[in-house]
């Protein structure tokens, strides 16, 4: 049986509620716009939380819009810039699943279709409401015969479609959960990248902070091998809020603490430290998931660089500047996780890598000993791997090899690369 992916639009595929955004465009010059905005948002939230029927909320919002077709053109341009980050980077999934990735929304085709079709989503797989216009192209209502304009409209629609296959639902609102409640879909994933509604998440089969997480859990093609929301980024000490904001916006799971608590040592993947914070040798030795450390100051005397090297932990610090680069350092940490860049690292060779699409990027950190690259490339040759690009740099006792490969590969390849003598750390980037 085929798997079908039933995806919501507002606050899921996009970061925002489209009708709320349309109101901000159409009412821009209205003297009472702020009061009307709040009323439209109130309708939206009541419906999403299941406290008001969808039909009532939809009618209330449309009536308040005072919008026309020219406003819709502006809205589409705006929404194209507001596609959720994790959806935006996973176009390849939609290309490969163009027959089974569907948009089912209580929103409107007039703005949904031009936003989602560039992502290989077929127009016949977009189910949404449609506006009614008068002779002057003003929006005066919606097609009330469309099941999606009703309370429980998504349930009504899927019953009519009678799809033969396994259905998975992804959304942020109560109408998405209703699909699970009806028994029409196998699993419901509450999407929380943009907004988290307790009334929805507490009833979901899974809470998915990103589309990457959904793809990872279901072992589907994805842009990055491991969801960033699963990487624990711990911020310790006096670190400006902007640093946490940068890392949260990038999708990492961020927690801020006054000290490096023992319960986090084995799980932390990224560690951002304020000046004069010490990390003990024992803590470093136990931090097996730790990939990078950022330090707002000079690490000398605070962190054992030799242990970091031995464990393949990339360190970024600020040994010269007194400004405590609260933006630069977290950005460098994120670029290492996202792209493999080690530029301006304290302990690793400095490497800036091109961003390449439709490849698998493999990072191999090893001891800088003769012959190891020959061993790495011998593994690729034995597995008939097509190497698109390869980068190697060394610094004292550290070697850093980045290989971009194309095409399918057996998972045994990864095992072989990890088992090469003098390997320190190996990971698939994307």
Coordinates of C-alpha atoms in Angstrom, one line a residue:
X1 CA 0.0 0.0 0.0
X2 CA 1.2 3.5 -0.8
X3 CA 1.9 6.0 1.9
X4 CA 0.2 9.4 1.5
X5 CA 1.3 12.5 3.4
X6 CA -1.5 14.9 4.3
X7 CA 0.1 18.3 5.0
X8 CA -1.5 21.4 6.5
X9 CA -0.6 24.8 5.0
X10 CA -1.0 27.6 7.6
X11 CA 1.6 27.6 10.4
X12 CA 2.9 24.3 9.0
X13 CA 4.0 24.5 5.3
X14 CA 4.3 28.3 6.0
X15 CA 5.4 30.0 9.2
X16 CA 2.3 32.2 9.4
X17 CA -1.5 32.1 9.2
X18 CA -2.2 33.4 5.7
X19 CA -5.6 35.1 6.4
X20 CA -3.9 37.0 9.3
X21 CA -1.2 38.1 6.9
X22 CA -3.8 39.1 4.3
X23 CA -5.5 41.2 6.8
X24 CA -2.3 43.1 7.5
X25 CA -2.0 43.8 3.8
X26 CA -5.6 44.7 3.0
X27 CA -6.2 46.8 6.2
X28 CA -2.8 48.6 6.1
X29 CA -4.5 52.0 5.8
X30 CA -7.6 51.3 7.9
X31 CA -7.9 53.5 11.0
X32 CA -9.0 50.6 13.2
X33 CA -6.6 48.0 11.7
X34 CA -5.0 47.0 15.1
X35 CA -8.4 46.1 16.6
X36 CA -9.4 44.2 13.5
X37 CA -6.1 42.3 13.4
X38 CA -6.6 41.2 17.0
X39 CA -10.2 40.1 16.2
X40 CA -9.0 38.0 13.2
X41 CA -6.2 36.4 15.2
X42 CA -8.8 35.6 18.0
X43 CA -11.0 33.8 15.5
X44 CA -7.9 31.9 14.2
X45 CA -6.8 30.7 17.6
X46 CA -10.3 29.7 18.8
X47 CA -10.7 27.5 15.7
X48 CA -7.2 26.0 15.9
X49 CA -7.8 25.1 19.6
X50 CA -11.2 23.6 18.8
X51 CA -13.1 26.2 20.8
X52 CA -15.1 27.6 17.8
X53 CA -16.4 25.8 14.7
X54 CA -14.3 26.2 11.7
X55 CA -17.2 27.6 9.6
X56 CA -17.9 30.3 12.1
X57 CA -14.2 31.3 12.4
X58 CA -13.7 31.3 8.6
X59 CA -16.8 33.4 8.0
X60 CA -15.8 35.8 10.7
X61 CA -12.3 36.3 9.4
X62 CA -13.3 36.7 5.7
X63 CA -15.9 39.3 6.6
X64 CA -13.3 41.4 8.4
X65 CA -10.7 41.2 5.6
X66 CA -11.9 43.9 3.2
X67 CA -9.6 42.4 0.6
X68 CA -9.4 42.0 -3.2
X69 CA -7.3 40.2 -5.9
X70 CA -4.5 42.8 -5.8
X71 CA -4.1 42.1 -2.1
X72 CA -3.8 38.4 -2.9
X73 CA -0.9 39.0 -5.3
X74 CA 0.9 40.8 -2.5
X75 CA 0.1 38.0 -0.1
X76 CA 1.5 35.3 -2.4
X77 CA 4.8 37.2 -2.7
X78 CA 4.9 37.5 1.1
X79 CA 4.1 33.8 1.7
X80 CA 6.8 32.6 -0.6
X81 CA 9.3 34.2 1.8
X82 CA 7.6 32.6 4.8
X83 CA 7.8 28.9 3.9
X84 CA 8.8 27.0 7.0
X85 CA 12.6 26.5 7.0
X86 CA 12.5 22.8 7.3
X87 CA 10.0 22.5 4.4
X88 CA 12.1 24.8 2.3
X89 CA 15.2 22.7 2.5
X90 CA 13.4 19.5 1.7
X91 CA 12.2 20.1 -1.9
X92 CA 13.8 16.8 -2.9
X93 CA 11.3 14.9 -0.8
X94 CA 8.4 16.6 -2.6
X95 CA 10.0 15.9 -6.0
X96 CA 10.3 12.2 -5.2
X97 CA 6.8 12.0 -3.6
X98 CA 4.9 14.3 -5.9
X99 CA 2.1 11.8 -6.3
X100 CA 1.6 11.2 -2.6
X101 CA 2.4 14.5 -0.9
X102 CA -0.8 16.4 -0.6
X103 CA -1.8 19.8 0.8
X104 CA -5.1 19.7 2.6
X105 CA -6.0 23.0 4.2
X106 CA -8.8 25.2 5.4
X107 CA -7.0 28.1 3.7
X108 CA -7.6 29.2 0.1
X109 CA -6.3 27.8 -3.2
X110 CA -5.9 31.4 -4.6
X111 CA -2.8 31.8 -2.3
X112 CA -1.8 28.2 -1.5
X113 CA -1.4 27.0 -5.1
X114 CA 1.3 29.5 -6.2
X115 CA 3.2 29.0 -3.0
X116 CA 3.4 25.2 -3.0
X117 CA 3.6 24.3 -6.7
X118 CA 7.3 25.3 -6.9
X119 CA 7.9 22.5 -4.4
X120 CA 6.8 19.9 -7.0
X121 CA 3.3 19.6 -5.3
X122 CA 0.8 18.9 -8.1
X123 CA -2.2 21.2 -8.4
X124 CA -4.6 18.2 -8.4
X125 CA -3.1 17.3 -4.9
X126 CA -4.0 20.7 -3.4
X127 CA -7.3 20.6 -1.5
X128 CA -8.5 24.0 -0.1
X129 CA -11.3 26.5 0.0
X130 CA -11.9 29.0 -2.8
X131 CA -13.0 32.7 -2.5
X132 CA -16.0 34.3 -4.0
X133 CA -15.5 37.6 -5.7
X134 CA -17.8 40.4 -6.9
X135 CA -17.6 42.2 -10.3
X136 CA -14.8 44.5 -8.9
X137 CA -12.7 41.6 -7.7
X138 CA -13.4 42.2 -4.0
X139 CA -13.6 39.1 -1.8
X140 CA -17.2 38.8 -0.7
X141 CA -17.2 35.2 0.7
X142 CA -16.2 31.6 0.0
X143 CA -17.6 28.5 -1.7
X144 CA -19.9 27.2 1.0
X145 CA -20.4 23.9 -0.9
X146 CA -16.7 23.0 -0.4
X147 CA -16.5 20.5 2.5
X148 CA -13.3 22.2 3.7
X149 CA -15.4 25.2 4.7
X150 CA -17.3 23.1 7.3
X151 CA -16.4 22.0 10.8
X152 CA -14.6 18.7 10.4
X153 CA -14.1 19.6 6.7
X154 CA -10.8 17.6 6.4
X155 CA -12.6 14.5 7.7
X156 CA -15.5 15.0 5.2
X157 CA -13.0 15.5 2.3
X158 CA -10.9 12.4 3.0
X159 CA -14.1 10.3 3.4
X160 CA -15.2 11.5 -0.1
X161 CA -11.8 10.8 -1.6
X162 CA -11.6 7.3 -0.1
X163 CA -7.9 7.0 -0.6
X164 CA -6.5 3.5 -0.7
X165 CA -3.3 3.6 1.3
X166 CA -1.7 4.5 4.6
X167 CA -2.2 8.2 5.5
X168 CA 0.0 10.3 7.7
X169 CA -1.1 13.7 8.8
X170 CA 1.1 16.7 9.6
X171 CA -0.3 19.9 11.0
X172 CA -0.6 22.3 13.9
X173 CA -4.3 22.6 14.5
X174 CA -7.4 20.9 15.9
X175 CA -8.7 20.2 12.4
X176 CA -5.6 18.1 11.7
X177 CA -6.1 16.1 14.9
X178 CA -9.7 15.4 13.8
X179 CA -8.3 13.2 11.0
X180 CA -6.6 11.0 13.6
X181 CA -9.7 11.0 15.8
X182 CA -11.8 9.9 12.8
X183 CA -9.5 6.9 12.2
X184 CA -8.8 8.0 8.6
X185 CA -5.1 8.5 9.1
X186 CA -2.7 6.1 10.6
X187 CA -0.5 8.6 12.6
X188 CA -0.9 12.3 13.4
X189 CA 2.3 14.4 13.7
X190 CA 1.8 17.7 15.6
X191 CA 4.0 20.2 13.8
X192 CA 5.6 22.7 16.3
X193 CA 8.3 24.5 14.3
X194 CA 6.2 27.7 14.2
X195 CA 3.6 27.4 17.0
X196 CA 2.8 24.9 19.7
X197 CA -0.8 24.3 20.8
X198 CA -1.1 22.2 23.9
X199 CA -4.7 21.1 23.0
X200 CA -3.2 19.6 19.8
X201 CA 0.2 18.3 21.0
X202 CA -1.2 16.4 23.9
X203 CA -3.4 14.3 21.5
X204 CA -0.8 13.7 18.8
X205 CA 1.0 10.4 18.0
X206 CA 4.2 12.4 17.6
X207 CA 5.4 15.9 18.2
X208 CA 7.6 17.0 15.3
X209 CA 9.5 20.2 15.9
X210 CA 10.5 20.3 12.2
X211 CA 9.8 18.5 8.9
X212 CA 13.3 17.0 9.2
X213 CA 12.1 15.2 12.3
X214 CA 9.0 13.8 10.4
X215 CA 11.2 12.6 7.6
X216 CA 13.8 11.1 10.0
X217 CA 11.2 9.2 12.1
X218 CA 9.7 7.7 8.9
X219 CA 13.1 7.1 7.3
X220 CA 12.2 9.2 4.2
X221 CA 14.6 11.2 1.9
X222 CA 15.7 14.4 3.7
X223 CA 18.1 17.3 3.2
X224 CA 20.0 16.7 6.5
X225 CA 20.8 13.3 7.9
X226 CA 20.0 14.1 11.5
X227 CA 17.3 16.6 12.7
X228 CA 18.8 19.7 14.3
X229 CA 16.0 19.8 16.8
X230 CA 17.5 16.5 18.2
X231 CA 20.9 18.2 18.8
X232 CA 21.0 19.6 22.4
X233 CA 22.8 23.0 22.5
X234 CA 23.6 23.9 26.0
X235 CA 24.4 27.6 26.8
X236 CA 26.3 28.1 30.1
X237 CA 27.3 31.3 31.9
X238 CA 27.0 34.9 30.9
X239 CA 26.0 34.7 27.2
X240 CA 24.0 37.5 25.6
X241 CA 20.4 36.5 24.5
X242 CA 21.2 37.1 20.8
X243 CA 23.4 34.0 20.8
X244 CA 20.6 31.8 22.0
X245 CA 18.2 33.5 19.5
X246 CA 20.6 32.6 16.6
X247 CA 20.8 29.0 17.6
X248 CA 17.1 28.6 18.3
X249 CA 16.2 30.2 15.0
X250 CA 18.5 27.7 13.3
X251 CA 16.5 24.9 14.7
X252 CA 18.7 23.5 17.5
X253 CA 17.3 22.5 20.9
X254 CA 18.6 25.2 23.1
X255 CA 18.8 25.2 26.9
X256 CA 20.4 27.9 29.1
X257 CA 22.0 27.0 32.4
X258 CA 24.2 28.7 35.0
X259 CA 26.5 25.7 35.2
X260 CA 27.3 22.6 33.1
X261 CA 25.0 20.2 35.0
X262 CA 26.1 16.6 35.1
X263 CA 22.8 15.3 33.6
X264 CA 23.6 17.0 30.3
X265 CA 27.2 15.9 29.9
X266 CA 26.4 12.7 27.9
X267 CA 23.7 14.2 25.7
X268 CA 25.1 17.6 24.8
X269 CA 25.9 18.1 21.1
X270 CA 26.9 21.8 21.2
X271 CA 28.2 23.8 24.1
X272 CA 28.3 27.6 24.1
X273 CA 30.1 29.0 27.1
X274 CA 30.5 32.5 28.6
X275 CA 33.9 33.8 29.6
X276 CA 35.6 32.3 32.7
X277 CA 33.5 29.1 32.5
X278 CA 35.6 26.0 33.2
X279 CA 34.9 22.5 31.7
X280 CA 36.7 19.7 33.6
X281 CA 38.7 17.0 31.8
X282 CA 36.3 14.4 33.2
X283 CA 33.3 16.2 31.7
X284 CA 35.0 16.4 28.3
X285 CA 35.9 12.8 28.3
X286 CA 32.3 11.8 29.0
X287 CA 30.8 14.1 26.4
X288 CA 30.7 11.6 23.6
X289 CA 28.0 13.4 21.5
X290 CA 29.7 16.8 21.8
X291 CA 30.6 18.1 18.3
X292 CA 31.5 21.7 18.9
X293 CA 32.3 24.2 21.7
X294 CA 32.0 28.0 21.4
X295 CA 33.7 30.1 24.0
X296 CA 33.1 33.8 24.5
X297 CA 36.7 34.5 25.5
X298 CA 40.0 32.6 25.4
X299 CA 39.7 28.9 26.1
X300 CA 43.3 28.7 27.4
X301 CA 43.2 27.5 31.1
X302 CA 39.4 26.7 30.9
X303 CA 39.1 23.8 28.4
X304 CA 41.6 21.1 27.6
X305 CA 42.3 21.5 23.9
X306 CA 44.2 18.1 23.7
X307 CA 41.1 16.2 24.8
X308 CA 39.0 18.2 22.3
X309 CA 41.4 17.1 19.6
X310 CA 41.3 13.5 20.7
X311 CA 37.5 13.5 20.6
X312 CA 37.1 15.4 17.4
X313 CA 35.4 18.4 19.1
X314 CA 35.7 21.6 17.1
X315 CA 36.4 24.7 19.2
X316 CA 35.6 28.3 18.4
X317 CA 36.8 31.0 20.8
X318 CA 37.6 34.7 21.0
X319 CA 41.1 34.9 22.3
X320 CA 41.9 38.4 21.0
X321 CA 38.7 40.5 20.9
X322 CA 37.3 42.0 24.1
X323 CA 33.9 42.4 22.5
X324 CA 33.0 38.7 23.3
X325 CA 31.7 37.8 19.8
X326 CA 28.2 36.8 21.0
X327 CA 27.0 36.6 17.4
X328 CA 30.0 35.5 15.4
X329 CA 30.8 32.4 17.5
X330 CA 27.3 30.8 17.6
X331 CA 27.1 31.4 13.8
X332 CA 30.5 29.6 13.3
X333 CA 29.2 26.7 15.5
X334 CA 26.0 26.5 13.4
X335 CA 28.0 26.6 10.1
X336 CA 30.1 23.6 11.3
X337 CA 27.0 21.6 12.1
X338 CA 25.1 22.7 9.0
X339 CA 27.9 22.7 6.4
X340 CA 31.1 21.2 7.9
X341 CA 32.9 24.6 8.0
X342 CA 35.8 24.9 10.5
X343 CA 36.8 28.5 9.5
X344 CA 38.5 30.3 12.4
X345 CA 38.4 27.3 14.6
X346 CA 41.0 27.3 17.5
X347 CA 42.0 23.7 17.1
X348 CA 40.9 22.4 13.6
X349 CA 42.3 23.1 10.1
X350 CA 40.4 26.1 8.7
X351 CA 38.0 24.9 5.9
X352 CA 35.2 26.7 4.2
X353 CA 33.1 24.3 2.1
X354 CA 30.8 25.0 -0.8
X355 CA 27.1 24.2 -0.3
X356 CA 26.4 21.5 -2.8
X357 CA 22.9 20.1 -3.6
X358 CA 21.9 16.5 -4.4
X359 CA 25.0 15.0 -2.8
X360 CA 25.8 13.1 0.5
X361 CA 28.5 14.9 2.5
X362 CA 30.6 12.7 4.7
X363 CA 32.9 14.1 7.4
X364 CA 35.9 12.1 8.5
X365 CA 38.0 13.4 11.4
X366 CA 41.2 11.4 12.0
X367 CA 44.7 11.5 13.4
X368 CA 47.1 13.2 11.1
X369 CA 49.2 10.1 10.1
X370 CA 50.6 9.0 6.7
X371 CA 48.4 6.9 4.5
X372 CA 45.0 7.5 6.0
X373 CA 43.6 9.2 2.9
X374 CA 44.6 6.3 0.8
X375 CA 42.6 4.0 3.2
X376 CA 39.6 6.3 3.0
X377 CA 39.6 6.4 -0.8
X378 CA 40.2 2.7 -1.0
X379 CA 36.9 2.2 0.9
X380 CA 35.1 4.4 -1.6
X381 CA 36.7 2.6 -4.6
X382 CA 35.8 -0.8 -3.2
X383 CA 32.2 0.3 -2.9
X384 CA 32.0 1.9 -6.4
X385 CA 31.3 5.3 -5.0
X386 CA 31.1 8.3 -7.3
X387 CA 33.1 11.1 -5.6
X388 CA 31.9 14.6 -6.7
X389 CA 34.3 16.6 -4.6
X390 CA 36.8 16.0 -1.8
X391 CA 38.5 18.3 0.6
X392 CA 41.4 17.6 3.0
X393 CA 43.2 19.8 5.5
X394 CA 45.5 19.1 8.4
X395 CA 46.6 21.0 11.5
X396 CA 49.2 19.5 13.9
X397 CA 47.8 16.1 14.9
X398 CA 44.3 16.5 13.3
X399 CA 43.2 15.6 9.8
X400 CA 39.8 16.7 8.4
X401 CA 38.5 15.0 5.2
X402 CA 35.2 16.0 3.7
X403 CA 33.8 13.9 0.8
X404 CA 30.8 14.7 -1.3
X405 CA 29.4 11.6 -3.0
X406 CA 26.6 11.0 -5.4
X407 CA 24.1 8.2 -5.9
X408 CA 23.0 5.3 -3.8
X409 CA 25.4 3.5 -1.3
X410 CA 25.2 0.5 1.0
X411 CA 25.1 1.4 4.7
X412 CA 28.1 -0.9 5.2
X413 CA 30.1 1.9 3.6
X414 CA 29.6 4.0 6.7
X415 CA 30.7 1.1 8.9
X416 CA 33.9 0.6 6.9
X417 CA 34.8 4.3 7.1
X418 CA 34.3 4.4 10.9
X419 CA 36.5 1.3 11.3
X420 CA 39.5 2.8 9.5
X421 CA 42.5 2.9 11.9
X422 CA 43.1 6.3 13.5
X423 CA 39.6 7.5 12.9
X424 CA 38.5 10.0 15.6
X425 CA 35.0 10.8 14.5
X426 CA 32.8 10.2 11.5
X427 CA 29.4 11.5 10.6
X428 CA 27.0 12.0 7.7
X429 CA 26.2 15.7 7.3
X430 CA 23.4 15.5 4.8

